[in-house]
């Protein structure tokens, strides 16, 4: 069953009246009017768009003056590294790149340049970075536990 179906069931059962769900292209939000939303969020997706500037421009077009827009991206690609290791172990030399993201997206400058190109004013953009929840020592402990459970 699709995510849309699950959403529609929740909407009916829980009596949601101000929410809707559908599949759309974030580079062309034609369903939405200009300045329709108080908040617009793209979580871990802008780097996957074929035209990220178009996605940022659509976010800008649809959010209200004084509203908030949020774009998130990876700072460290630990999940991608784990998936790449798994792909390489299953099919060595196959060239698969799960969750590939160009390295420039790991910088502060790339998301900022995209949002500016999408008409967001530099004076209104704030950039935040946070530390990953898992440090190298925690990863080593997890790998050690995994190795013991497999051994």
mmCIF file with all atom_site columns, C-alpha atoms in Angstrom:
data_model
loop_
_atom_site.group_PDB
_atom_site.id
_atom_site.type_symbol
_atom_site.label_atom_id
_atom_site.label_alt_id
_atom_site.label_comp_id
_atom_site.label_asym_id
_atom_site.label_entity_id
_atom_site.label_seq_id
_atom_site.pdbx_PDB_ins_code
_atom_site.Cartn_x
_atom_site.Cartn_y
_atom_site.Cartn_z
_atom_site.occupancy
_atom_site.B_iso_or_equiv
_atom_site.pdbx_formal_charge
_atom_site.auth_seq_id
_atom_site.auth_comp_id
_atom_site.auth_asym_id
_atom_site.auth_atom_id
_atom_site.pdbx_PDB_model_num
ATOM 1   C CA . UNK A 1 1   ? 0.000   0.000   0.000   1.00 0.00 ? 1   UNK A CA 1
ATOM 2   C CA . UNK A 1 2   ? 1.194   3.485   -0.800  1.00 0.00 ? 2   UNK A CA 1
ATOM 3   C CA . UNK A 1 3   ? 2.177   6.176   1.667   1.00 0.00 ? 3   UNK A CA 1
ATOM 4   C CA . UNK A 1 4   ? -0.666  8.267   0.256   1.00 0.00 ? 4   UNK A CA 1
ATOM 5   C CA . UNK A 1 5   ? -3.140  5.527   1.147   1.00 0.00 ? 5   UNK A CA 1
ATOM 6   C CA . UNK A 1 6   ? -1.798  5.331   4.715   1.00 0.00 ? 6   UNK A CA 1
ATOM 7   C CA . UNK A 1 7   ? -2.049  9.105   4.973   1.00 0.00 ? 7   UNK A CA 1
ATOM 8   C CA . UNK A 1 8   ? -5.660  9.077   3.760   1.00 0.00 ? 8   UNK A CA 1
ATOM 9   C CA . UNK A 1 9   ? -6.564  6.372   6.312   1.00 0.00 ? 9   UNK A CA 1
ATOM 10  C CA . UNK A 1 10  ? -4.949  8.430   9.114   1.00 0.00 ? 10  UNK A CA 1
ATOM 11  C CA . UNK A 1 11  ? -6.716  11.554  7.876   1.00 0.00 ? 11  UNK A CA 1
ATOM 12  C CA . UNK A 1 12  ? -10.117 9.834   8.000   1.00 0.00 ? 12  UNK A CA 1
ATOM 13  C CA . UNK A 1 13  ? -9.581  7.998   11.288  1.00 0.00 ? 13  UNK A CA 1
ATOM 14  C CA . UNK A 1 14  ? -7.981  10.947  13.111  1.00 0.00 ? 14  UNK A CA 1
ATOM 15  C CA . UNK A 1 15  ? -10.297 13.588  11.653  1.00 0.00 ? 15  UNK A CA 1
ATOM 16  C CA . UNK A 1 16  ? -7.562  15.700  10.065  1.00 0.00 ? 16  UNK A CA 1
ATOM 17  C CA . UNK A 1 17  ? -9.187  18.581  8.213   1.00 0.00 ? 17  UNK A CA 1
ATOM 18  C CA . UNK A 1 18  ? -6.251  20.824  7.297   1.00 0.00 ? 18  UNK A CA 1
ATOM 19  C CA . UNK A 1 19  ? -3.847  18.276  5.789   1.00 0.00 ? 19  UNK A CA 1
ATOM 20  C CA . UNK A 1 20  ? -3.549  16.610  2.422   1.00 0.00 ? 20  UNK A CA 1
ATOM 21  C CA . UNK A 1 21  ? -1.020  14.388  0.660   1.00 0.00 ? 21  UNK A CA 1
ATOM 22  C CA . UNK A 1 22  ? -0.005  13.821  -2.938  1.00 0.00 ? 22  UNK A CA 1
ATOM 23  C CA . UNK A 1 23  ? 3.069   13.181  -5.022  1.00 0.00 ? 23  UNK A CA 1
ATOM 24  C CA . UNK A 1 24  ? 4.524   16.310  -6.609  1.00 0.00 ? 24  UNK A CA 1
ATOM 25  C CA . UNK A 1 25  ? 7.706   17.618  -8.196  1.00 0.00 ? 25  UNK A CA 1
ATOM 26  C CA . UNK A 1 26  ? 9.409   20.017  -5.785  1.00 0.00 ? 26  UNK A CA 1
ATOM 27  C CA . UNK A 1 27  ? 10.855  21.879  -8.767  1.00 0.00 ? 27  UNK A CA 1
ATOM 28  C CA . UNK A 1 28  ? 7.327   22.724  -9.989  1.00 0.00 ? 28  UNK A CA 1
ATOM 29  C CA . UNK A 1 29  ? 4.840   23.302  -7.178  1.00 0.00 ? 29  UNK A CA 1
ATOM 30  C CA . UNK A 1 30  ? 2.062   24.368  -9.572  1.00 0.00 ? 30  UNK A CA 1
ATOM 31  C CA . UNK A 1 31  ? -0.648  23.162  -7.169  1.00 0.00 ? 31  UNK A CA 1
ATOM 32  C CA . UNK A 1 32  ? 0.223   25.912  -4.719  1.00 0.00 ? 32  UNK A CA 1
ATOM 33  C CA . UNK A 1 33  ? -0.455  29.621  -4.973  1.00 0.00 ? 33  UNK A CA 1
ATOM 34  C CA . UNK A 1 34  ? 2.199   32.271  -4.513  1.00 0.00 ? 34  UNK A CA 1
ATOM 35  C CA . UNK A 1 35  ? 2.797   33.156  -0.838  1.00 0.00 ? 35  UNK A CA 1
ATOM 36  C CA . UNK A 1 36  ? 0.595   30.300  0.424   1.00 0.00 ? 36  UNK A CA 1
ATOM 37  C CA . UNK A 1 37  ? 2.667   28.850  3.284   1.00 0.00 ? 37  UNK A CA 1
ATOM 38  C CA . UNK A 1 38  ? 4.013   30.138  6.602   1.00 0.00 ? 38  UNK A CA 1
ATOM 39  C CA . UNK A 1 39  ? 6.717   27.453  6.524   1.00 0.00 ? 39  UNK A CA 1
ATOM 40  C CA . UNK A 1 40  ? 8.329   25.494  3.705   1.00 0.00 ? 40  UNK A CA 1
ATOM 41  C CA . UNK A 1 41  ? 10.727  22.620  4.449   1.00 0.00 ? 41  UNK A CA 1
ATOM 42  C CA . UNK A 1 42  ? 12.917  20.483  2.206   1.00 0.00 ? 42  UNK A CA 1
ATOM 43  C CA . UNK A 1 43  ? 14.572  17.872  4.382   1.00 0.00 ? 43  UNK A CA 1
ATOM 44  C CA . UNK A 1 44  ? 17.589  16.092  2.859   1.00 0.00 ? 44  UNK A CA 1
ATOM 45  C CA . UNK A 1 45  ? 16.357  16.475  -0.698  1.00 0.00 ? 45  UNK A CA 1
ATOM 46  C CA . UNK A 1 46  ? 17.603  19.584  -2.448  1.00 0.00 ? 46  UNK A CA 1
ATOM 47  C CA . UNK A 1 47  ? 20.877  17.930  -3.425  1.00 0.00 ? 47  UNK A CA 1
ATOM 48  C CA . UNK A 1 48  ? 18.929  15.180  -5.241  1.00 0.00 ? 48  UNK A CA 1
ATOM 49  C CA . UNK A 1 49  ? 17.029  17.548  -7.541  1.00 0.00 ? 49  UNK A CA 1
ATOM 50  C CA . UNK A 1 50  ? 18.043  17.806  -11.181 1.00 0.00 ? 50  UNK A CA 1
ATOM 51  C CA . UNK A 1 51  ? 17.658  21.594  -10.807 1.00 0.00 ? 51  UNK A CA 1
ATOM 52  C CA . UNK A 1 52  ? 18.110  22.597  -7.146  1.00 0.00 ? 52  UNK A CA 1
ATOM 53  C CA . UNK A 1 53  ? 17.817  26.314  -7.996  1.00 0.00 ? 53  UNK A CA 1
ATOM 54  C CA . UNK A 1 54  ? 14.331  25.664  -9.413  1.00 0.00 ? 54  UNK A CA 1
ATOM 55  C CA . UNK A 1 55  ? 13.428  23.844  -6.177  1.00 0.00 ? 55  UNK A CA 1
ATOM 56  C CA . UNK A 1 56  ? 14.659  26.767  -4.069  1.00 0.00 ? 56  UNK A CA 1
ATOM 57  C CA . UNK A 1 57  ? 12.801  29.227  -6.314  1.00 0.00 ? 57  UNK A CA 1
ATOM 58  C CA . UNK A 1 58  ? 9.552   27.280  -5.868  1.00 0.00 ? 58  UNK A CA 1
ATOM 59  C CA . UNK A 1 59  ? 10.048  27.252  -2.110  1.00 0.00 ? 59  UNK A CA 1
ATOM 60  C CA . UNK A 1 60  ? 10.556  31.011  -2.215  1.00 0.00 ? 60  UNK A CA 1
ATOM 61  C CA . UNK A 1 61  ? 7.507   31.541  -4.433  1.00 0.00 ? 61  UNK A CA 1
ATOM 62  C CA . UNK A 1 62  ? 5.171   29.591  -2.146  1.00 0.00 ? 62  UNK A CA 1
ATOM 63  C CA . UNK A 1 63  ? 6.157   30.922  1.270   1.00 0.00 ? 63  UNK A CA 1
ATOM 64  C CA . UNK A 1 64  ? 4.662   34.046  2.835   1.00 0.00 ? 64  UNK A CA 1
ATOM 65  C CA . UNK A 1 65  ? 6.619   37.188  3.599   1.00 0.00 ? 65  UNK A CA 1
ATOM 66  C CA . UNK A 1 66  ? 7.855   36.806  7.152   1.00 0.00 ? 66  UNK A CA 1
ATOM 67  C CA . UNK A 1 67  ? 7.523   33.024  6.897   1.00 0.00 ? 67  UNK A CA 1
ATOM 68  C CA . UNK A 1 68  ? 10.267  30.472  7.335   1.00 0.00 ? 68  UNK A CA 1
ATOM 69  C CA . UNK A 1 69  ? 11.920  28.179  4.833   1.00 0.00 ? 69  UNK A CA 1
ATOM 70  C CA . UNK A 1 70  ? 14.270  25.401  5.873   1.00 0.00 ? 70  UNK A CA 1
ATOM 71  C CA . UNK A 1 71  ? 16.611  23.327  3.726   1.00 0.00 ? 71  UNK A CA 1
ATOM 72  C CA . UNK A 1 72  ? 18.662  20.552  5.282   1.00 0.00 ? 72  UNK A CA 1
ATOM 73  C CA . UNK A 1 73  ? 21.575  18.620  3.862   1.00 0.00 ? 73  UNK A CA 1
ATOM 74  C CA . UNK A 1 74  ? 24.173  16.213  5.162   1.00 0.00 ? 74  UNK A CA 1
ATOM 75  C CA . UNK A 1 75  ? 27.287  17.463  6.895   1.00 0.00 ? 75  UNK A CA 1
ATOM 76  C CA . UNK A 1 76  ? 28.799  13.978  7.072   1.00 0.00 ? 76  UNK A CA 1
ATOM 77  C CA . UNK A 1 77  ? 27.552  11.117  4.921   1.00 0.00 ? 77  UNK A CA 1
ATOM 78  C CA . UNK A 1 78  ? 27.825  8.187   7.317   1.00 0.00 ? 78  UNK A CA 1
ATOM 79  C CA . UNK A 1 79  ? 24.678  6.470   6.030   1.00 0.00 ? 79  UNK A CA 1
ATOM 80  C CA . UNK A 1 80  ? 25.929  6.722   2.445   1.00 0.00 ? 80  UNK A CA 1
ATOM 81  C CA . UNK A 1 81  ? 29.302  5.285   3.455   1.00 0.00 ? 81  UNK A CA 1
ATOM 82  C CA . UNK A 1 82  ? 27.623  2.288   5.107   1.00 0.00 ? 82  UNK A CA 1
ATOM 83  C CA . UNK A 1 83  ? 25.400  1.694   2.057   1.00 0.00 ? 83  UNK A CA 1
ATOM 84  C CA . UNK A 1 84  ? 28.380  2.000   -0.281  1.00 0.00 ? 84  UNK A CA 1
ATOM 85  C CA . UNK A 1 85  ? 30.306  -0.567  1.766   1.00 0.00 ? 85  UNK A CA 1
ATOM 86  C CA . UNK A 1 86  ? 27.300  -2.920  1.564   1.00 0.00 ? 86  UNK A CA 1
ATOM 87  C CA . UNK A 1 87  ? 26.937  -2.418  -2.204  1.00 0.00 ? 87  UNK A CA 1
ATOM 88  C CA . UNK A 1 88  ? 30.657  -3.058  -2.711  1.00 0.00 ? 88  UNK A CA 1
ATOM 89  C CA . UNK A 1 89  ? 30.491  -6.238  -0.586  1.00 0.00 ? 89  UNK A CA 1
ATOM 90  C CA . UNK A 1 90  ? 27.452  -7.593  -2.454  1.00 0.00 ? 90  UNK A CA 1
ATOM 91  C CA . UNK A 1 91  ? 28.577  -6.653  -5.962  1.00 0.00 ? 91  UNK A CA 1
ATOM 92  C CA . UNK A 1 92  ? 32.254  -5.712  -6.055  1.00 0.00 ? 92  UNK A CA 1
ATOM 93  C CA . UNK A 1 93  ? 33.215  -3.313  -8.855  1.00 0.00 ? 93  UNK A CA 1
ATOM 94  C CA . UNK A 1 94  ? 29.596  -2.825  -10.005 1.00 0.00 ? 94  UNK A CA 1
ATOM 95  C CA . UNK A 1 95  ? 29.822  0.958   -9.810  1.00 0.00 ? 95  UNK A CA 1
ATOM 96  C CA . UNK A 1 96  ? 26.604  1.456   -7.814  1.00 0.00 ? 96  UNK A CA 1
ATOM 97  C CA . UNK A 1 97  ? 26.564  4.692   -5.791  1.00 0.00 ? 97  UNK A CA 1
ATOM 98  C CA . UNK A 1 98  ? 23.612  4.558   -3.346  1.00 0.00 ? 98  UNK A CA 1
ATOM 99  C CA . UNK A 1 99  ? 22.730  7.945   -1.868  1.00 0.00 ? 99  UNK A CA 1
ATOM 100 C CA . UNK A 1 100 ? 25.492  9.621   -3.872  1.00 0.00 ? 100 UNK A CA 1
ATOM 101 C CA . UNK A 1 101 ? 25.803  13.321  -3.182  1.00 0.00 ? 101 UNK A CA 1
ATOM 102 C CA . UNK A 1 102 ? 28.388  15.558  -4.810  1.00 0.00 ? 102 UNK A CA 1
ATOM 103 C CA . UNK A 1 103 ? 31.040  16.570  -2.226  1.00 0.00 ? 103 UNK A CA 1
ATOM 104 C CA . UNK A 1 104 ? 30.323  20.294  -2.598  1.00 0.00 ? 104 UNK A CA 1
ATOM 105 C CA . UNK A 1 105 ? 26.944  19.714  -0.912  1.00 0.00 ? 105 UNK A CA 1
ATOM 106 C CA . UNK A 1 106 ? 28.838  18.914  2.297   1.00 0.00 ? 106 UNK A CA 1
ATOM 107 C CA . UNK A 1 107 ? 30.038  22.526  2.432   1.00 0.00 ? 107 UNK A CA 1
ATOM 108 C CA . UNK A 1 108 ? 28.212  25.519  3.854   1.00 0.00 ? 108 UNK A CA 1
ATOM 109 C CA . UNK A 1 109 ? 28.664  27.460  0.613   1.00 0.00 ? 109 UNK A CA 1
ATOM 110 C CA . UNK A 1 110 ? 26.750  25.159  -1.784  1.00 0.00 ? 110 UNK A CA 1
ATOM 111 C CA . UNK A 1 111 ? 23.331  25.258  -0.058  1.00 0.00 ? 111 UNK A CA 1
ATOM 112 C CA . UNK A 1 112 ? 23.759  29.009  0.495   1.00 0.00 ? 112 UNK A CA 1
ATOM 113 C CA . UNK A 1 113 ? 24.547  29.640  -3.172  1.00 0.00 ? 113 UNK A CA 1
ATOM 114 C CA . UNK A 1 114 ? 21.505  27.600  -4.242  1.00 0.00 ? 114 UNK A CA 1
ATOM 115 C CA . UNK A 1 115 ? 19.129  29.435  -1.920  1.00 0.00 ? 115 UNK A CA 1
ATOM 116 C CA . UNK A 1 116 ? 20.494  32.796  -3.057  1.00 0.00 ? 116 UNK A CA 1
ATOM 117 C CA . UNK A 1 117 ? 20.098  31.775  -6.714  1.00 0.00 ? 117 UNK A CA 1
ATOM 118 C CA . UNK A 1 118 ? 16.502  30.771  -5.868  1.00 0.00 ? 118 UNK A CA 1
ATOM 119 C CA . UNK A 1 119 ? 15.759  34.402  -4.870  1.00 0.00 ? 119 UNK A CA 1
ATOM 120 C CA . UNK A 1 120 ? 16.230  34.138  -1.125  1.00 0.00 ? 120 UNK A CA 1
ATOM 121 C CA . UNK A 1 121 ? 17.953  37.285  0.131   1.00 0.00 ? 121 UNK A CA 1
ATOM 122 C CA . UNK A 1 122 ? 21.385  36.669  1.647   1.00 0.00 ? 122 UNK A CA 1
ATOM 123 C CA . UNK A 1 123 ? 20.524  39.052  4.486   1.00 0.00 ? 123 UNK A CA 1
ATOM 124 C CA . UNK A 1 124 ? 17.703  36.726  5.532   1.00 0.00 ? 124 UNK A CA 1
ATOM 125 C CA . UNK A 1 125 ? 19.558  33.408  5.278   1.00 0.00 ? 125 UNK A CA 1
ATOM 126 C CA . UNK A 1 126 ? 20.912  31.775  8.410   1.00 0.00 ? 126 UNK A CA 1
ATOM 127 C CA . UNK A 1 127 ? 23.138  28.735  8.262   1.00 0.00 ? 127 UNK A CA 1
ATOM 128 C CA . UNK A 1 128 ? 23.397  26.279  11.124  1.00 0.00 ? 128 UNK A CA 1
ATOM 129 C CA . UNK A 1 129 ? 25.547  23.210  11.535  1.00 0.00 ? 129 UNK A CA 1
ATOM 130 C CA . UNK A 1 130 ? 25.251  20.544  14.148  1.00 0.00 ? 130 UNK A CA 1
ATOM 131 C CA . UNK A 1 131 ? 27.535  17.734  15.165  1.00 0.00 ? 131 UNK A CA 1
ATOM 132 C CA . UNK A 1 132 ? 26.556  14.223  14.131  1.00 0.00 ? 132 UNK A CA 1
ATOM 133 C CA . UNK A 1 133 ? 24.936  12.170  16.865  1.00 0.00 ? 133 UNK A CA 1
ATOM 134 C CA . UNK A 1 134 ? 27.375  9.296   16.382  1.00 0.00 ? 134 UNK A CA 1
ATOM 135 C CA . UNK A 1 135 ? 31.106  9.812   16.844  1.00 0.00 ? 135 UNK A CA 1
ATOM 136 C CA . UNK A 1 136 ? 33.898  7.503   15.694  1.00 0.00 ? 136 UNK A CA 1
ATOM 137 C CA . UNK A 1 137 ? 34.183  5.800   19.090  1.00 0.00 ? 137 UNK A CA 1
ATOM 138 C CA . UNK A 1 138 ? 30.475  4.994   19.072  1.00 0.00 ? 138 UNK A CA 1
ATOM 139 C CA . UNK A 1 139 ? 30.820  3.537   15.572  1.00 0.00 ? 139 UNK A CA 1
ATOM 140 C CA . UNK A 1 140 ? 33.737  1.379   16.707  1.00 0.00 ? 140 UNK A CA 1
ATOM 141 C CA . UNK A 1 141 ? 31.670  0.071   19.649  1.00 0.00 ? 141 UNK A CA 1
ATOM 142 C CA . UNK A 1 142 ? 28.772  -0.758  17.310  1.00 0.00 ? 142 UNK A CA 1
ATOM 143 C CA . UNK A 1 143 ? 31.102  -2.546  14.879  1.00 0.00 ? 143 UNK A CA 1
ATOM 144 C CA . UNK A 1 144 ? 32.663  -4.518  17.748  1.00 0.00 ? 144 UNK A CA 1
ATOM 145 C CA . UNK A 1 145 ? 29.203  -5.608  19.008  1.00 0.00 ? 145 UNK A CA 1
ATOM 146 C CA . UNK A 1 146 ? 28.192  -6.562  15.473  1.00 0.00 ? 146 UNK A CA 1
ATOM 147 C CA . UNK A 1 147 ? 31.375  -8.602  14.993  1.00 0.00 ? 147 UNK A CA 1
ATOM 148 C CA . UNK A 1 148 ? 30.832  -10.408 18.328  1.00 0.00 ? 148 UNK A CA 1
ATOM 149 C CA . UNK A 1 149 ? 27.207  -11.214 17.443  1.00 0.00 ? 149 UNK A CA 1
ATOM 150 C CA . UNK A 1 150 ? 28.210  -12.563 14.025  1.00 0.00 ? 150 UNK A CA 1
ATOM 151 C CA . UNK A 1 151 ? 31.219  -14.505 15.392  1.00 0.00 ? 151 UNK A CA 1
#
